[in-house]
Tab-separated table of C-alpha atoms in Angstrom:
chain	number	residue	atom	x	y	z
A	110	MET	CA	82.568	62.945	-113.804
A	111	ALA	CA	85.218	63.560	-116.640
A	112	VAL	CA	84.306	64.770	-120.050
A	113	PHE	CA	86.636	64.119	-122.994
A	114	TYR	CA	87.257	66.474	-126.438
A	115	ASP	CA	89.229	65.727	-129.535
A	116	GLU	CA	90.042	69.215	-129.591
A	117	ILE	CA	90.138	72.784	-126.963
A	118	PRO	CA	85.958	73.576	-126.754
A	119	ASP	CA	85.619	77.350	-127.770
A	120	LYS	CA	83.740	77.836	-124.608
A	121	PHE	CA	86.622	77.140	-122.558
A	122	LEU	CA	89.037	79.472	-124.238
A	123	ASP	CA	88.197	82.812	-121.610
A	124	TRP	CA	88.517	80.477	-118.597
A	125	LEU	CA	92.026	79.668	-119.999
A	126	ALA	CA	92.747	83.732	-121.057
A	127	ARG	CA	91.932	84.151	-116.965
A	128	GLN	CA	94.226	81.421	-115.626
A	129	GLN	CA	97.365	82.454	-114.196
A	130	MET	CA	99.475	79.600	-114.227
A	131	PHE	CA	99.242	75.930	-115.228
A	132	TRP	CA	101.870	73.279	-114.879
A	133	VAL	CA	103.435	70.913	-117.622
A	134	ALA	CA	104.238	67.164	-117.230
A	135	THR	CA	107.020	65.510	-119.145
A	136	ALA	CA	108.846	61.863	-118.868
A	137	ALA	CA	112.038	60.534	-120.060
A	138	LEU	CA	111.171	57.265	-121.918
A	139	GLN	CA	113.986	55.657	-119.114
A	140	GLY	CA	114.097	58.325	-116.305
A	141	HIS	CA	112.488	60.550	-114.191
A	142	VAL	CA	108.781	61.763	-114.733
A	143	ASN	CA	108.787	65.936	-114.417
A	144	VAL	CA	106.100	68.047	-113.446
A	145	SER	CA	107.095	72.110	-113.712
A	146	PRO	CA	104.807	74.893	-112.697
A	147	LYS	CA	104.585	78.227	-115.294
A	148	ALA	CA	103.400	80.811	-114.036
A	149	THR	CA	104.402	84.517	-116.155
A	150	PRO	CA	101.912	86.804	-117.656
A	151	ASP	CA	100.707	86.225	-121.423
A	152	CYS	CA	102.730	82.875	-121.556
A	153	PHE	CA	99.975	80.364	-122.714
A	154	HIS	CA	98.872	80.755	-126.023
A	155	VAL	CA	96.341	78.922	-128.333
A	156	LEU	CA	96.983	79.127	-132.245
A	157	ASN	CA	94.159	76.807	-132.954
A	158	LYS	CA	92.051	73.949	-131.537
A	159	ASN	CA	94.496	71.518	-131.596
A	160	GLN	CA	97.493	73.293	-130.879
A	161	VAL	CA	98.723	75.443	-128.459
A	162	TRP	CA	102.404	76.949	-126.987
A	163	TYR	CA	104.102	78.369	-124.232
A	164	GLU	CA	107.141	80.649	-123.619
A	165	ASP	CA	109.355	78.465	-121.931
A	166	LEU	CA	111.912	80.897	-118.889
A	167	THR	CA	115.262	80.008	-118.378
A	168	GLY	CA	115.609	77.927	-114.817
A	169	SER	CA	118.287	75.900	-113.048
A	170	GLY	CA	116.628	72.549	-114.934
A	171	ILE	CA	115.686	72.020	-118.527
A	172	GLU	CA	113.681	68.691	-118.378
A	173	THR	CA	110.901	69.508	-120.690
A	174	VAL	CA	113.257	70.830	-123.630
A	175	SER	CA	115.120	67.549	-123.650
A	176	HIS	CA	111.880	65.309	-123.142
A	177	MET	CA	110.627	66.820	-126.330
A	178	ARG	CA	113.855	65.737	-127.974
A	179	GLU	CA	114.247	62.335	-126.537
A	180	PRO	CA	113.713	60.247	-129.924
A	181	GLY	CA	110.550	58.309	-129.737
A	182	ASN	CA	109.154	60.265	-127.143
A	183	GLY	CA	107.985	64.120	-127.331
A	184	ARG	CA	104.666	63.439	-124.470
A	185	ILE	CA	103.587	65.961	-123.105
A	186	THR	CA	100.335	66.865	-120.591
A	187	ILE	CA	99.002	70.506	-119.636
A	188	LEU	CA	97.453	70.738	-116.524
A	189	PHE	CA	95.297	74.184	-115.712
A	190	HIS	CA	92.597	74.070	-112.463
A	191	ALA	CA	90.699	77.344	-111.096
A	192	PHE	CA	91.843	78.857	-107.803
A	193	GLU	CA	88.669	81.104	-108.085
A	194	GLY	CA	84.742	80.980	-109.200
A	195	ALA	CA	83.537	77.644	-110.311
A	196	PRO	CA	86.172	74.708	-109.991
A	197	ARG	CA	87.462	73.102	-112.898
A	198	ILE	CA	90.307	70.764	-114.080
A	199	LEU	CA	91.365	71.008	-117.264
A	200	ARG	CA	94.322	68.926	-118.939
A	201	MET	CA	95.531	68.762	-122.490
A	202	TRP	CA	97.610	66.030	-123.756
A	203	GLY	CA	99.831	66.046	-126.824
A	204	THR	CA	103.434	65.763	-128.599
A	205	GLY	CA	105.806	68.699	-128.369
A	206	THR	CA	108.173	70.600	-130.601
A	207	VAL	CA	110.941	72.966	-129.196
A	208	HIS	CA	111.957	75.918	-130.927
A	209	GLU	CA	115.241	77.604	-129.164
A	210	PHE	CA	115.732	81.634	-129.119
A	211	GLY	CA	117.698	82.392	-132.201
A	212	THR	CA	115.702	80.138	-134.271
A	213	PRO	CA	113.348	81.533	-137.240
A	214	GLU	CA	110.687	79.633	-135.869
A	215	TYR	CA	110.884	80.888	-132.240
A	216	ASP	CA	111.417	84.590	-133.730
A	217	ALA	CA	108.070	84.197	-135.812
A	218	LEU	CA	106.549	83.279	-132.350
A	219	ILE	CA	108.205	85.386	-130.108
A	220	PRO	CA	109.400	88.821	-131.822
A	221	PRO	CA	112.588	90.428	-129.574
A	222	GLU	CA	109.856	93.380	-128.753
A	223	LYS	CA	107.634	90.682	-127.020
A	224	ARG	CA	110.374	88.364	-125.534
A	225	LYS	CA	110.629	87.889	-121.844
A	226	ALA	CA	113.704	88.197	-120.170
A	227	GLY	CA	115.146	84.767	-119.862
A	228	SER	CA	113.091	83.224	-122.833
A	229	ARG	CA	114.830	80.336	-124.267
A	230	ALA	CA	112.795	78.421	-126.017
A	231	ALA	CA	108.974	78.223	-127.666
A	232	ILE	CA	107.309	74.446	-126.864
A	233	VAL	CA	104.672	74.077	-129.489
A	234	ILE	CA	101.893	71.436	-128.807
A	235	ASP	CA	100.071	69.321	-130.775
A	236	VAL	CA	97.253	68.695	-128.801
A	237	HIS	CA	95.199	64.983	-129.310
A	238	LYS	CA	93.114	64.896	-126.282
A	239	VAL	CA	91.391	67.393	-124.135
A	240	ALA	CA	89.538	66.968	-120.808
A	241	THR	CA	87.245	68.482	-118.237
A	242	SER	CA	86.412	67.303	-114.439
A	243	CYS	CA	85.445	68.567	-111.511
A	244	GLY	CA	88.090	70.453	-109.643
A	245	PHE	CA	85.824	70.138	-106.380
A	246	GLY	CA	88.892	68.875	-104.555
A	247	VAL	CA	91.694	72.080	-105.309
A	248	PRO	CA	91.164	74.412	-102.792
A	249	GLN	CA	90.258	78.096	-103.681
A	250	TYR	CA	93.295	81.006	-103.616
A	251	GLN	CA	92.930	84.513	-103.934
A	252	PHE	CA	96.008	85.653	-106.675
A	253	LEU	CA	98.090	88.506	-105.212
A	254	ALA	CA	100.299	89.190	-107.942
A	255	HIS	CA	103.093	87.471	-110.260
A	256	ARG	CA	106.732	87.342	-108.968
A	257	SER	CA	109.352	89.095	-111.149
A	258	GLN	CA	112.390	87.625	-109.078
A	259	LEU	CA	112.970	85.571	-112.384
A	260	GLU	CA	112.531	87.732	-114.845
A	261	ARG	CA	114.537	90.506	-112.871
A	262	PHE	CA	117.364	87.546	-112.651
A	263	CYS	CA	117.879	86.784	-116.111
A	264	ASP	CA	117.697	90.479	-117.093
A	265	ASN	CA	120.810	91.182	-115.376
A	266	LEU	CA	122.053	87.948	-117.473
A	267	GLU	CA	121.414	89.173	-120.170
A	268	GLN	CA	122.781	92.748	-119.983
A	269	HIS	CA	126.074	91.212	-119.318
A	270	ASP	CA	125.482	89.628	-123.191
A	271	ARG	CA	124.213	92.889	-124.482
A	272	ALA	CA	127.552	94.243	-123.088
A	273	SER	CA	129.631	91.890	-124.063
A	274	ASP	CA	127.877	92.162	-127.866
A	275	ALA	CA	128.400	95.822	-128.109
A	276	ALA	CA	132.250	95.710	-126.949
A	277	SER	CA	133.308	92.185	-127.247
A	278	ASP	CA	134.053	92.054	-123.755
A	279	ILE	CA	135.238	88.197	-123.391
A	280	GLU	CA	134.534	88.405	-119.081
A	281	LYS	CA	131.222	90.363	-119.562
A	282	LYS	CA	130.130	87.542	-121.910
A	283	SER	CA	131.020	84.873	-119.458
A	284	LYS	CA	128.662	86.159	-117.091
A	285	GLY	CA	125.847	86.470	-119.567
A	286	ILE	CA	123.241	84.025	-120.131
A	287	LYS	CA	123.971	82.078	-122.855
A	288	ALA	CA	127.186	81.520	-121.017
A	289	TRP	CA	124.086	80.156	-117.804
A	290	TRP	CA	122.599	77.846	-120.520
A	291	ALA	CA	126.067	76.331	-122.062
A	292	ALA	CA	126.648	75.504	-118.490
A	293	GLU	CA	123.032	74.881	-116.892
A	294	ASN	CA	120.836	74.166	-119.943
A	295	THR	CA	122.527	71.497	-122.512
A	296	THR	CA	121.463	67.876	-120.816
A	297	SER	CA	118.604	67.133	-118.700
A	298	PHE	CA	118.949	65.552	-115.240
A	299	ASP	CA	119.019	61.998	-116.849
A	300	GLY	CA	122.003	63.633	-119.362
A	301	LEU	CA	119.828	63.833	-122.390
A	302	PRO	CA	120.503	66.476	-124.894
A	303	ALA	CA	118.215	69.962	-124.183
A	304	LEU	CA	119.423	73.003	-125.762
A	305	LEU	CA	121.362	72.495	-129.451
A	306	SER	CA	121.985	76.169	-130.499
A	307	ALA	CA	120.353	79.029	-128.257
A	308	HIS	CA	123.904	79.451	-125.979
A	309	GLU	CA	126.033	79.617	-129.643
A	310	THR	CA	123.695	82.075	-131.553
A	311	VAL	CA	125.489	85.195	-132.277
A	312	ILE	CA	121.586	87.217	-131.740
A	313	THR	CA	121.732	89.618	-128.866
A	314	PRO	CA	119.013	88.965	-126.510
A	315	LYS	CA	116.775	91.445	-125.691
A	316	ASN	CA	113.657	91.528	-123.473
A	317	THR	CA	110.046	93.416	-122.467
A	318	TYR	CA	111.588	93.964	-118.300
A	319	ASP	CA	111.296	96.927	-117.279
A	320	ARG	CA	113.812	97.324	-114.498
A	321	ASN	CA	111.653	100.746	-113.338
A	322	ALA	CA	108.175	98.914	-112.925
A	323	PRO	CA	106.846	98.545	-109.141
A	324	ARG	CA	107.966	95.327	-108.010
A	325	PRO	CA	105.382	92.973	-106.031
A	326	LYS	CA	105.875	93.175	-102.312
A	327	ALA	CA	105.532	90.535	-99.546
A	328	GLN	CA	101.928	91.763	-97.788
A	329	ASN	CA	100.560	91.314	-93.966
A	330	GLY	CA	104.329	91.884	-92.648
A	331	ALA	CA	105.557	88.631	-94.384
A	332	LYS	CA	108.961	88.049	-95.027
A	333	ALA	CA	110.482	87.305	-98.492
A	334	GLY	CA	109.341	83.907	-99.364
A	335	GLN	CA	106.621	83.725	-96.955
A	336	VAL	CA	103.184	82.964	-98.228
A	337	ALA	CA	101.362	86.408	-97.598
A	338	GLN	CA	97.784	86.070	-96.279
A	339	PRO	CA	94.956	87.975	-98.529
A	340	GLN	CA	93.835	90.720	-97.075
A	341	THR	CA	90.314	90.801	-97.794
A	342	GLN	CA	87.660	87.601	-97.418
A	343	SER	CA	85.669	86.448	-100.252
A	344	GLY	CA	82.287	87.008	-100.969
A	345	SER	CA	80.894	83.755	-99.537
A	346	GLY	CA	83.473	84.546	-96.146
A	347	LYS	CA	81.573	88.088	-95.960
A	348	ILE	CA	77.915	86.322	-95.916
A	349	PHE	CA	79.264	83.398	-93.817
A	350	ASP	CA	79.994	86.091	-91.156
A	351	VAL	CA	77.193	88.676	-91.442
A	352	LYS	CA	74.869	85.895	-91.150
A	353	LEU	CA	76.624	84.289	-87.974
A	354	LEU	CA	76.909	88.130	-86.238
A	355	ALA	CA	72.680	87.799	-87.069
A	356	ALA	CA	72.303	84.965	-85.741
A	357	PHE	CA	74.335	85.989	-82.516
A	358	SER	CA	72.472	89.223	-82.107
A	359	LEU	CA	69.276	87.335	-82.353
A	360	GLY	CA	69.872	84.571	-79.690
A	361	VAL	CA	71.321	87.582	-77.275
A	362	MET	CA	67.766	89.080	-77.821
A	363	VAL	CA	66.107	86.515	-77.509
A	364	THR	CA	67.953	85.142	-74.245
A	365	ALA	CA	67.028	88.760	-73.041
A	366	ALA	CA	63.201	89.111	-73.819
A	367	TYR	CA	63.103	85.415	-71.794
A	368	VAL	CA	65.045	86.750	-68.738
A	369	ARG	CA	62.623	89.721	-68.994
A	370	VAL	CA	59.727	87.772	-68.764
A	371	ALA	CA	60.744	85.159	-66.219
A	372	GLY	CA	61.506	87.982	-63.910
A	373	LEU	CA	58.073	89.816	-64.203
A	374	ARG	CA	56.411	86.302	-63.487
A	375	ALA	CA	58.584	85.321	-60.565
A	376	PRO	CA	56.679	85.410	-57.195
């Protein structure tokens, strides 16, 4: 049964901090509904019981930002659900505000020493309703690792920006992330305005991406892009296997004893 709240209860804060991903749903007033997965470490933050924000990374689309900026719109829903442990779904309904890279509001939330590669905006959400529900229909999954491809791709672009800012190299600037924003992120799928200033700022993008850090690899021989199978069973799965083996062994022993007794009684 769903339970509704007018603010984020304290009892869910630790659980929210442990989740590895969440979903964002928005819609144009006269256009498409959009749902986006978000799954980078330390991306979602709770400011207080009625306000949260997340770091919005670069992508080929920019629907959420455009819907936040559409006059009379700004509606947004955040969805979390448990992949492991006790089942739970948690939704937050609210209205969002966009703070682009290069603005004072963005810098206050995401200083350069904490900025992820490709970060283009901070989405601040004023939450007016929270709900939890059972989550019984959500399957269990084992978390393996966060993918590094997006931040690596964005860091490659940002290297061109850093090089062009240092040497006034127009060719490198044309290959940078600001050029990508200008080409791909200034309007939405429905033609709504999206980024307004990030692609024109004179601020050089810096980030925390470590190019020398170990990169997650596919497991069990899976090729890139395939779903890797977990290498270990959950605790409940192991217990079930032990019980099944014990029951099978007991059945074999009972059958053997019966055959032995029956053979002794035979004329």
